[in-house]
mmCIF file of C-alpha atoms in Angstrom:
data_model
loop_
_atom_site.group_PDB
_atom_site.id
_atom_site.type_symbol
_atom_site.label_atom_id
_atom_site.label_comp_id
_atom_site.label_asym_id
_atom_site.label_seq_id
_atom_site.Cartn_x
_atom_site.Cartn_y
_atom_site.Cartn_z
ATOM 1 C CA UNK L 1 0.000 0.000 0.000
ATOM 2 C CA UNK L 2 1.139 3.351 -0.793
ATOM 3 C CA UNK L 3 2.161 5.894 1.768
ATOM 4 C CA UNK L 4 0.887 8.846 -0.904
ATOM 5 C CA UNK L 5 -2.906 7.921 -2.071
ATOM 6 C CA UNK L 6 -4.195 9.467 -5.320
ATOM 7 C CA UNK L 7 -7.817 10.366 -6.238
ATOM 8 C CA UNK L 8 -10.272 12.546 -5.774
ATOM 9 C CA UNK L 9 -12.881 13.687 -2.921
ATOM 10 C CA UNK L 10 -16.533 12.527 -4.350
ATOM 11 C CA UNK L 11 -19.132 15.178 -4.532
ATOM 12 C CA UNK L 12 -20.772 15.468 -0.800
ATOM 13 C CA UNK L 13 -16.510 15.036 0.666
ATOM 14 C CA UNK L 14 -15.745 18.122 -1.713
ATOM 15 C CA UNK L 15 -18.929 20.365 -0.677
ATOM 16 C CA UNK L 16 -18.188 19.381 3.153
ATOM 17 C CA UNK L 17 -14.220 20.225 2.647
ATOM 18 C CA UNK L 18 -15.075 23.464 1.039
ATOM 19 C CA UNK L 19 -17.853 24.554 3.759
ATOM 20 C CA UNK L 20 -15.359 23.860 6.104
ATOM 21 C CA UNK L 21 -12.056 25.494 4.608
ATOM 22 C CA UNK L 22 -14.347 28.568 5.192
ATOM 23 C CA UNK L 23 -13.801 28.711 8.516
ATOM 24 C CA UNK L 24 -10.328 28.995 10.788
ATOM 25 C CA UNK L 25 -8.654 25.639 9.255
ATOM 26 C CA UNK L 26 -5.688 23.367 11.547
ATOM 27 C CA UNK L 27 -2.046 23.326 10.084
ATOM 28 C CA UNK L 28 -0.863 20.732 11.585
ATOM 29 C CA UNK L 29 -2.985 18.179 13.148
ATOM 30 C CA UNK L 30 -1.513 15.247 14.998
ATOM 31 C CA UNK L 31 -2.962 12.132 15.503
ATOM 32 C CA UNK L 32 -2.996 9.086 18.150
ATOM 33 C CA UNK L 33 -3.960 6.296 15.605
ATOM 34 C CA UNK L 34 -5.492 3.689 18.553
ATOM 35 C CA UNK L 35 -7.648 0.736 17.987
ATOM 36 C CA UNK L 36 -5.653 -1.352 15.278
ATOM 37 C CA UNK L 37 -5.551 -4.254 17.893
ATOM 38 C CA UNK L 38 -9.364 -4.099 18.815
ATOM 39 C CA UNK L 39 -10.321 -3.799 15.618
ATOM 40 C CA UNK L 40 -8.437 -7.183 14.816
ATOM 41 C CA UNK L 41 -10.031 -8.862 17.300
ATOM 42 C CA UNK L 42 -13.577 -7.138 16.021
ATOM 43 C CA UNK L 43 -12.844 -8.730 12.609
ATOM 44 C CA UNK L 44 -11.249 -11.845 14.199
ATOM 45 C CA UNK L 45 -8.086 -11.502 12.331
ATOM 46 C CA UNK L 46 -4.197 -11.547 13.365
ATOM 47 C CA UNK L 47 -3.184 -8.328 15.028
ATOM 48 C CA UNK L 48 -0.475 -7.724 12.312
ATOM 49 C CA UNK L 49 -3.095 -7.579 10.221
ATOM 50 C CA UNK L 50 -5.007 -4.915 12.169
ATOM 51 C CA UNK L 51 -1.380 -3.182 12.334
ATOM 52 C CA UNK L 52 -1.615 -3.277 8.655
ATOM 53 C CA UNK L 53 -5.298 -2.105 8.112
ATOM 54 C CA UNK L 54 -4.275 0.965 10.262
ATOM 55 C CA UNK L 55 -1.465 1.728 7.734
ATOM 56 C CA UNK L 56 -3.668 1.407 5.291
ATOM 57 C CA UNK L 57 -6.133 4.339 7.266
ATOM 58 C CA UNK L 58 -3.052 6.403 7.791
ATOM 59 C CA UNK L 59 -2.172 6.800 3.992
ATOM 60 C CA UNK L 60 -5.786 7.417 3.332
ATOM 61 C CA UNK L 61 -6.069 10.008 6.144
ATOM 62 C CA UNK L 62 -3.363 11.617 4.359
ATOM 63 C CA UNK L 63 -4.830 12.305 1.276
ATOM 64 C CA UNK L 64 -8.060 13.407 3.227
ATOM 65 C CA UNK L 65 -5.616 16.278 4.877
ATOM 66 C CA UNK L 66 -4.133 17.051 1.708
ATOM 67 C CA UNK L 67 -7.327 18.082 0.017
ATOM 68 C CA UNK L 68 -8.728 20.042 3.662
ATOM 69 C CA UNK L 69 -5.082 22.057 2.715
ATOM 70 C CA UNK L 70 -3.996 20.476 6.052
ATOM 71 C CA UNK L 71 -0.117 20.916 5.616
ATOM 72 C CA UNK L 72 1.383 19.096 8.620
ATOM 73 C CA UNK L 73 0.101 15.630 10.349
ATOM 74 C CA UNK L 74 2.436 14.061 13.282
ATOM 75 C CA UNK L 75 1.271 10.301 14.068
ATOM 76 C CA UNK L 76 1.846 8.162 16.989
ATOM 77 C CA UNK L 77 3.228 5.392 15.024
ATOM 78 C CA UNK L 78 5.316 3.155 18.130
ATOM 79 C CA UNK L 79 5.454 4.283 21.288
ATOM 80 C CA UNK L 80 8.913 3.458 24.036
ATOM 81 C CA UNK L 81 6.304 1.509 25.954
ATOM 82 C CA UNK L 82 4.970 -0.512 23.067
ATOM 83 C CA UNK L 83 8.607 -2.792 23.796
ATOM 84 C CA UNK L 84 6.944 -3.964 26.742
ATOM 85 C CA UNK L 85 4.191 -5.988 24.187
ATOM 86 C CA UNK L 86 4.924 -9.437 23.481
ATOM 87 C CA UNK L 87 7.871 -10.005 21.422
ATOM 88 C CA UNK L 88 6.229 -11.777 18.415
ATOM 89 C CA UNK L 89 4.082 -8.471 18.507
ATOM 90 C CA UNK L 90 6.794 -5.971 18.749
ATOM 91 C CA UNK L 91 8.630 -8.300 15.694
ATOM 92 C CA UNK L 92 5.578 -7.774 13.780
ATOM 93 C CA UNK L 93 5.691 -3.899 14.308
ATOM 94 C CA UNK L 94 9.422 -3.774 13.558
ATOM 95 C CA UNK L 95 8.842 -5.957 10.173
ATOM 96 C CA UNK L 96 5.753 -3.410 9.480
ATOM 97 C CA UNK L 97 8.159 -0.501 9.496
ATOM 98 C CA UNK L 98 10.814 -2.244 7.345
ATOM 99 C CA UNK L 99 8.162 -3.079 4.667
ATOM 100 C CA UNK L 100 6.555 0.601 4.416
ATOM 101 C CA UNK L 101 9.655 2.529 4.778
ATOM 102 C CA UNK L 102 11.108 0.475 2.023
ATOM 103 C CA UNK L 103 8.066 1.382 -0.151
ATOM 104 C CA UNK L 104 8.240 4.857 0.988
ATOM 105 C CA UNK L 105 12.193 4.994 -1.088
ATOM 106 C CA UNK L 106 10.980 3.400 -3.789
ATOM 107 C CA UNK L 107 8.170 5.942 -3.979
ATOM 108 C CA UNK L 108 10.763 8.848 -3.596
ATOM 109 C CA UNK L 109 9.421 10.183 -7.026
ATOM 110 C CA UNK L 110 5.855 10.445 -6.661
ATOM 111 C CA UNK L 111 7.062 12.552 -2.898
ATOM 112 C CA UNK L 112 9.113 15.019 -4.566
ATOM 113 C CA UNK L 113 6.095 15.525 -6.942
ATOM 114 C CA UNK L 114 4.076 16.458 -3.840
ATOM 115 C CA UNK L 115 6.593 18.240 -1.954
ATOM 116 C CA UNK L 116 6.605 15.743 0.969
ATOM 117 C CA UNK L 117 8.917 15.586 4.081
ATOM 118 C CA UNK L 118 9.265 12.864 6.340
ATOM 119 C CA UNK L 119 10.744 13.144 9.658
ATOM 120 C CA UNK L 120 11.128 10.953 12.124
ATOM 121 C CA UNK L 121 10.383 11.984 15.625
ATOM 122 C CA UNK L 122 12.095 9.517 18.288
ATOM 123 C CA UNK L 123 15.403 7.741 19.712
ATOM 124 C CA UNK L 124 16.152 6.050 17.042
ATOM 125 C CA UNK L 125 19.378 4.070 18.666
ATOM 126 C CA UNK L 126 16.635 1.822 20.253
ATOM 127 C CA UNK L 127 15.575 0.413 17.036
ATOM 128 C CA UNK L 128 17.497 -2.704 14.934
ATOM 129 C CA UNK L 129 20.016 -1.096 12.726
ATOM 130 C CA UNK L 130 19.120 -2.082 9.476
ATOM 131 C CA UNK L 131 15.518 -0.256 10.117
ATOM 132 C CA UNK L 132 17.997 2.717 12.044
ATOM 133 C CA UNK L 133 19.042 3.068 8.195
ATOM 134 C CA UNK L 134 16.165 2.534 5.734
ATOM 135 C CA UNK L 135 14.189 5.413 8.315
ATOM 136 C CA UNK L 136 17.657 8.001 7.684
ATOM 137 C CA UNK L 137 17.675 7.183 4.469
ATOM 138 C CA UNK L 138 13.885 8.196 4.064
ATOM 139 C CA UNK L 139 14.341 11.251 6.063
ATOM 140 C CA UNK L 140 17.708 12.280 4.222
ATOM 141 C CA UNK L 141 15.830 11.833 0.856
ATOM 142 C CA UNK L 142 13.304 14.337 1.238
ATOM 143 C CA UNK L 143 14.608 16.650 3.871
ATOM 144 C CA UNK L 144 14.419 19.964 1.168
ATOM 145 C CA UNK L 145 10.962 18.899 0.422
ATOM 146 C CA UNK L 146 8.685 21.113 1.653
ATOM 147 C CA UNK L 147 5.324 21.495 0.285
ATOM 148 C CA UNK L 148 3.855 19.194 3.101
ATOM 149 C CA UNK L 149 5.107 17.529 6.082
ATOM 150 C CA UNK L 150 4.313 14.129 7.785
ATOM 151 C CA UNK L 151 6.471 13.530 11.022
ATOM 152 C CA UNK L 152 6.179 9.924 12.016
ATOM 153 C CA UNK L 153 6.861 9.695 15.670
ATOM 154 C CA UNK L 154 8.721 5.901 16.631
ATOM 155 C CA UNK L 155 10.246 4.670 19.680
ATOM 156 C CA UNK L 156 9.347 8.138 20.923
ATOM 157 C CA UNK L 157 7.253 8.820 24.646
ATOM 158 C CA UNK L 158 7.160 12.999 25.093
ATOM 159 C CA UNK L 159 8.611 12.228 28.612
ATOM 160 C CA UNK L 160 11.785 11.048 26.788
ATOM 161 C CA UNK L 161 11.949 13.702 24.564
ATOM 162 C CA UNK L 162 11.873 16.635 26.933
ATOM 163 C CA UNK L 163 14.473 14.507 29.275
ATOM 164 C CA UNK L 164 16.465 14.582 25.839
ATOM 165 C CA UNK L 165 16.332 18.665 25.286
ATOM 166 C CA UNK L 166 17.089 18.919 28.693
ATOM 167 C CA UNK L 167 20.282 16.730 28.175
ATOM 168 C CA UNK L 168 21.189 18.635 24.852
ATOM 169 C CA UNK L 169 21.095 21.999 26.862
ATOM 170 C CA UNK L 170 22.944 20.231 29.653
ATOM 171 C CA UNK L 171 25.665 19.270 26.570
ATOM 172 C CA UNK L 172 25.560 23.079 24.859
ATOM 173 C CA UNK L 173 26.348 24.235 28.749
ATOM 174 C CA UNK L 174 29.867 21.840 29.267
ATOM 175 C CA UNK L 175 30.220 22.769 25.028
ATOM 176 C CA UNK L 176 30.441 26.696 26.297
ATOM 177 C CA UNK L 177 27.864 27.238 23.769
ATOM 178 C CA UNK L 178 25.498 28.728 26.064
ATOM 179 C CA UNK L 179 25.253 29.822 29.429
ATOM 180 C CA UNK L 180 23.294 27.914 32.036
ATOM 181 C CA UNK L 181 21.182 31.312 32.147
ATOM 182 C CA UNK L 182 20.658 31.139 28.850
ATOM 183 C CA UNK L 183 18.082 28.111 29.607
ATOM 184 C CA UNK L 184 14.293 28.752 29.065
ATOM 185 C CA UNK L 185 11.228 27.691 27.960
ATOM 186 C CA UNK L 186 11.638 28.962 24.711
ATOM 187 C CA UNK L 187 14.964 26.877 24.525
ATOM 188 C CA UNK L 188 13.780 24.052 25.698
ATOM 189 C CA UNK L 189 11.380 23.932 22.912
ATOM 190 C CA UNK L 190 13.858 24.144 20.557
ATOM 191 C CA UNK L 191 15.760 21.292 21.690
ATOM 192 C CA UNK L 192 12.628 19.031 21.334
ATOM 193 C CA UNK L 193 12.884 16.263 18.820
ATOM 194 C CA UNK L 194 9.740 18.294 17.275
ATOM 195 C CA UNK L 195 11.592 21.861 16.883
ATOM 196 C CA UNK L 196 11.342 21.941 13.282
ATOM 197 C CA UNK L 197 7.670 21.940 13.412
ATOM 198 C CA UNK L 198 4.904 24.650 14.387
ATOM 199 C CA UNK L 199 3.034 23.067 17.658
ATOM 200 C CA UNK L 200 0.049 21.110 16.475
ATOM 201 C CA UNK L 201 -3.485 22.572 16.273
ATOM 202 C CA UNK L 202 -5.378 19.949 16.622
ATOM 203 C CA UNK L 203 -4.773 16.813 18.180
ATOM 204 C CA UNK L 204 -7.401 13.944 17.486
ATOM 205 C CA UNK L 205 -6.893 10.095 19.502
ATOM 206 C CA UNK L 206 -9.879 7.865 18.080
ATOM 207 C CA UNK L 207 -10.808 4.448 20.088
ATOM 208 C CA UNK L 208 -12.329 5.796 22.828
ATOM 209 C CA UNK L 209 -9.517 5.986 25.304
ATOM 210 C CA UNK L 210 -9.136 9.708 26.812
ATOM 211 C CA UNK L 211 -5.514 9.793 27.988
ATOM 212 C CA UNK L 212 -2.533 11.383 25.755
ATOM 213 C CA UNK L 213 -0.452 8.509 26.216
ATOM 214 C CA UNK L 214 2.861 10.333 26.518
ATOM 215 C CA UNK L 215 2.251 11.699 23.337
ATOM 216 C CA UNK L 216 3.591 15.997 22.696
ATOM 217 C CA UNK L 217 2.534 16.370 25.971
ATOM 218 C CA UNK L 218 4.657 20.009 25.828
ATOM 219 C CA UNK L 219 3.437 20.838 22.233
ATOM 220 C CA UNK L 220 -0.100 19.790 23.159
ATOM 221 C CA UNK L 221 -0.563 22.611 25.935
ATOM 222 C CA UNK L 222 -2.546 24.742 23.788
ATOM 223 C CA UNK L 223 -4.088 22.435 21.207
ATOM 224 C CA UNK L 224 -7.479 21.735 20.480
ATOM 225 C CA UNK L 225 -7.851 17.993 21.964
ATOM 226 C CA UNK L 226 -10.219 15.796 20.027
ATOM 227 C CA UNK L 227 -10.854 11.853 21.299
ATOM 228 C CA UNK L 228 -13.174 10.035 19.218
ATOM 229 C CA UNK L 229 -14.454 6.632 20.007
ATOM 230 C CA UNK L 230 -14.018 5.090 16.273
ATOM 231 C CA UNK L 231 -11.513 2.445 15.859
ATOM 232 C CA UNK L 232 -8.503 3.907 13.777
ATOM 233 C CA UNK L 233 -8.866 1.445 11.321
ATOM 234 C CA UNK L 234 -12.552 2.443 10.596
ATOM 235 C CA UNK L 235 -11.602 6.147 10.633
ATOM 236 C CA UNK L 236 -13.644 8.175 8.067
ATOM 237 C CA UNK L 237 -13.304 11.389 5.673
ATOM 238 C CA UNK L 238 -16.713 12.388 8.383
ATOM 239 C CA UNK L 239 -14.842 11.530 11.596
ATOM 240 C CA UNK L 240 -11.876 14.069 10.337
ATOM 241 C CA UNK L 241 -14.385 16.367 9.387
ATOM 242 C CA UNK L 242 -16.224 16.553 12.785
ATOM 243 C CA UNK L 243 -12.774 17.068 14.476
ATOM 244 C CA UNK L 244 -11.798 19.999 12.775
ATOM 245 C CA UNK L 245 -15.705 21.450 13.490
ATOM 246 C CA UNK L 246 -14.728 21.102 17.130
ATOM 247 C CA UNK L 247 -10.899 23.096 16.342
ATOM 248 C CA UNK L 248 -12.842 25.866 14.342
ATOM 249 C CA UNK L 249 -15.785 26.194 17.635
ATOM 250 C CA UNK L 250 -12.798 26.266 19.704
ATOM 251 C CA UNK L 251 -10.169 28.322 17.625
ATOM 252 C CA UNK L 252 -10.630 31.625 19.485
ATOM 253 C CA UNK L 253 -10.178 30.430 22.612
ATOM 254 C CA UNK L 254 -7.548 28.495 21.607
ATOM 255 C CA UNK L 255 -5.657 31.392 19.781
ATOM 256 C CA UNK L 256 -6.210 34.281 22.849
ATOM 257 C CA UNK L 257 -4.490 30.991 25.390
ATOM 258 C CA UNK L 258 -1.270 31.347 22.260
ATOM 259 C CA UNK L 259 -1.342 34.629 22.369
ATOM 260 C CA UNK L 260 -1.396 35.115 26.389
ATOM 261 C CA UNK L 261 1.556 32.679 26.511
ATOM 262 C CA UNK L 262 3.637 33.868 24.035
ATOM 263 C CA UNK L 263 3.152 37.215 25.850
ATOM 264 C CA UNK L 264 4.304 35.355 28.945
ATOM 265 C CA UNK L 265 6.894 34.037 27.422
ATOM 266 C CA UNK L 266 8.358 37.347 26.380
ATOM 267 C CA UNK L 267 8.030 38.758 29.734
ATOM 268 C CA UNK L 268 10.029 35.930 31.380
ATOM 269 C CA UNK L 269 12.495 36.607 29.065
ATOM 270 C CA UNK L 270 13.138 40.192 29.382
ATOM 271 C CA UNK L 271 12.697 39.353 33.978
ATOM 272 C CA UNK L 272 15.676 36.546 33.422
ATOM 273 C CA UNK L 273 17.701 39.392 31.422
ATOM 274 C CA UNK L 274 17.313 42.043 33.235
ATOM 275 C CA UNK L 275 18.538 39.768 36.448
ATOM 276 C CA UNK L 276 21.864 38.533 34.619
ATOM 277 C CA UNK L 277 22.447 42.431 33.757
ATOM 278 C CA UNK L 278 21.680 43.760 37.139
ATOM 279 C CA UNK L 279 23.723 40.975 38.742
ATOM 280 C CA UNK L 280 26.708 42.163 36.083
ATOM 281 C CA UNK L 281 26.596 46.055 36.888
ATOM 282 C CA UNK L 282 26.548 44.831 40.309
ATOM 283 C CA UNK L 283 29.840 43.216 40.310
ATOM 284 C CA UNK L 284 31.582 45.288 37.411
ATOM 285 C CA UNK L 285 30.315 48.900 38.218
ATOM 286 C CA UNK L 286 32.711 49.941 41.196
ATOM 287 C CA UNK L 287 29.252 50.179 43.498
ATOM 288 C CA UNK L 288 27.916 53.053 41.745
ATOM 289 C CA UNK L 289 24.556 52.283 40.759
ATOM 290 C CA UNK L 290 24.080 52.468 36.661
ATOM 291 C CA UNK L 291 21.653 54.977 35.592
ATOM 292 C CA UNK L 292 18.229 53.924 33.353
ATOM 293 C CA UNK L 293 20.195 54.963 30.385
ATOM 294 C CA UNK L 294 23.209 52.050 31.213
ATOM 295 C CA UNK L 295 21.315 49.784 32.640
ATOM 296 C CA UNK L 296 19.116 50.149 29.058
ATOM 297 C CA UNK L 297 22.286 49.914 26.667
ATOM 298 C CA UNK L 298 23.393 46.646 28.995
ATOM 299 C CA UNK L 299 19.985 44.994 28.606
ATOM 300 C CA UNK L 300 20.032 45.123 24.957
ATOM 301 C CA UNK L 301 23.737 44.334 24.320
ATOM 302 C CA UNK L 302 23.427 41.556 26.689
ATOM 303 C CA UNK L 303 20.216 40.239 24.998
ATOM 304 C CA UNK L 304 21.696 40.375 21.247
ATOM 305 C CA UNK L 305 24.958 38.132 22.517
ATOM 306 C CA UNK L 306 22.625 35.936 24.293
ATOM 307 C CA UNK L 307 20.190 35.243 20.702
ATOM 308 C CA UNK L 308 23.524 35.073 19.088
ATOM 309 C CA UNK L 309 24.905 32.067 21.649
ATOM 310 C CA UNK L 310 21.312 30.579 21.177
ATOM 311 C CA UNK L 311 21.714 30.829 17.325
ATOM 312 C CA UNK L 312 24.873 29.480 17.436
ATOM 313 C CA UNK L 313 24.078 26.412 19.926
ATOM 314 C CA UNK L 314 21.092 25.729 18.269
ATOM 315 C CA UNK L 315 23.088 25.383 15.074
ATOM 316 C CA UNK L 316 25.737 22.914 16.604
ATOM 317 C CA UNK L 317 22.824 20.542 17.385
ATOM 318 C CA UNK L 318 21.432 20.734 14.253
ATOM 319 C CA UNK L 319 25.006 19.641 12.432
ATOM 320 C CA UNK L 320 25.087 17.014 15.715
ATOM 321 C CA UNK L 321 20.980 15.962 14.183
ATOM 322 C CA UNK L 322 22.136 16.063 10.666
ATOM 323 C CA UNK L 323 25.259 14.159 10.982
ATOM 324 C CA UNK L 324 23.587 11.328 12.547
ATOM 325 C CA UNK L 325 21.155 10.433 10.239
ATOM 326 C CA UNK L 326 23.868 11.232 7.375
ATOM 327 C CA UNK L 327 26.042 8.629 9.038
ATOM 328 C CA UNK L 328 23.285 5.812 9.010
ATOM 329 C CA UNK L 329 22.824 6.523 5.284
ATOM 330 C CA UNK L 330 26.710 6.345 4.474
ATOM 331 C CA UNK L 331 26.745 3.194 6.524
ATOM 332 C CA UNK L 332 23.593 1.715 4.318
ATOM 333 C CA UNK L 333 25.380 2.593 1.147
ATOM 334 C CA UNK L 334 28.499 0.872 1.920
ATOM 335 C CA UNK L 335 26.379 -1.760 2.941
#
């Protein structure tokens, strides 16, 4: 099965699409694909196959977001904790990935046609090596793609992943890229395996189940939260459609909370500069206290050399990113 579906909405899907597109539309939707398992034991068949059938659903739901102008979808594909299934299970799930990220190289024409970028969101090391490789090779293929995005989160948990920025600040820190002050929210953010990517808008879990599951648990703070009680594999163009309805209801609301915090955000920023600068003037201005003039000059010098360490660190983990998965694909060539 194809990860990139062609074809056409009918009639009624096109009317809907349009009635909707409207309205205040999600960019980047993200989606907890649960059910594959129950729906296999609903249609009494082997859970790989229900693994499959939910692959199958993905691709579709792909071309559904392509035609609602939906530019970025992050999935749930294998979670840190979904090692702790039965082996033959997790086997099944590592063969899975092998087969569709093969198909997705040899389909590496019909993504540059569409402008498609795959990332892959997750520790990668934990994974067998071979599949390590076929996943950098897909992501090194159409990294300057850029039309849509689809970021494919495996052997990922959002607990790990903010442990990991914190660990990659901890690194730029001993590097003398940036100062331990230098640390905030903002930065943290960037370190996330996600950084590339706006936070989503919406983000829909179908099954039934109401829990995130460790799932962009920091990106997720001012989404619209959907949970549907449809089986993923039985997911439908109308299920989507009702989602987004409950985004666009919600989308002021949801936009004054962005606002608000990036306003915070700001102000937290400016606090935590103005306390490095006073605790500077303090120690380097012979105890005469700086006028609102100095103290001014010092605030912005100090906050154009701190952007320019953050730039710079930010950078050096990129290369550090880069390099790895550049690395795994020299390694599969010689192979």
């Amino acid at each position: 099965m194809s990860w990139i579906r062609e074809g056409e909405l009918n009639l009624i899907e096109k009317l809907s699409a349009n009635v909707l597109k409207a309205g205040p539309m999600p960019k980047h939707v993200a989606f907890i694909m649960d059910g594959n398992r129950r729906f296999a034991r609903k249609k009494n068949m082997e859970r790989q196959e229900g693994h499959m059938q939910g692959f199958n659903k993905l691709a579709e739901t792909l071309r559904w977001c392509k035609h609602l102008d939906i530019q970025e979808v992050t999935v749930y594909a294998f979670s840190i904790e979904n090692f702790k299934r039965p082996k033959d299970e997790v086997d099944g799930l590592m063969e899975l990935a092998r087969q569709k990220f093969e198909r997705l190289l040899e389909e590496h024409e019909n993504l540059e046609k569409h402008g498609v970028c795959i990332r892959v969101l997750g520790d990668l090391n934990m994974l067998p090596l071979d599949l390590q490789k076929l996943i950098a090779k897909a992501v090194v293929t159409t990294r300057s793609h850029n039309k849509c995005f689809l970021n494919v989160c495996f052997a990922y948990t959002s607990r790990y992943e903010i442990t990991n920025a914190v660990r990659e600040m901890a690194w730029g820190v001993e590097q003398g890229l940036i100062r331990a002050s230098d640390v905030s929210e903002v930065l943290l953010s960037d370190c996330l395996y996600s950084n590339n990517s706006p936070n989503p808008d919406l983000l829909i879990r179908t099954s039934g189940e109401v829990r995130l599951s460790d799932f962009l648990l920091w990106q997720s703070s001012h989404s619209c939260i959907v949970f549907q009680s449809v089986l993923w594999p039985e997911y439908s163009f109308w299920n989507l459609c009702e989602a987004i309805l409950q985004y666009q209801l919600n989308h002021k609301s949801i936009q004054k909370a962005r606002d608000l915090h990036r306003e915070h955000q700001a102000l937290q920023q400016l606090e935590a500069d103005r306390d490095c600068i006073a605790e500077h003037l303090q120690h380097h201005g012979n105890g005469k206290p700086a006028d609102a003039q100095r103290r001014q000059e010092a605030l912005l010098h100090y906050a154009a050399c701190r952007e320019e360490r953050v730039q710079e660190f930010l950078q050096a983990l990129k290369h550090k990113r880069d390099s790895f998965f550049n690395d795994l694909c020299s390694e599969a060539v010689l192979a």
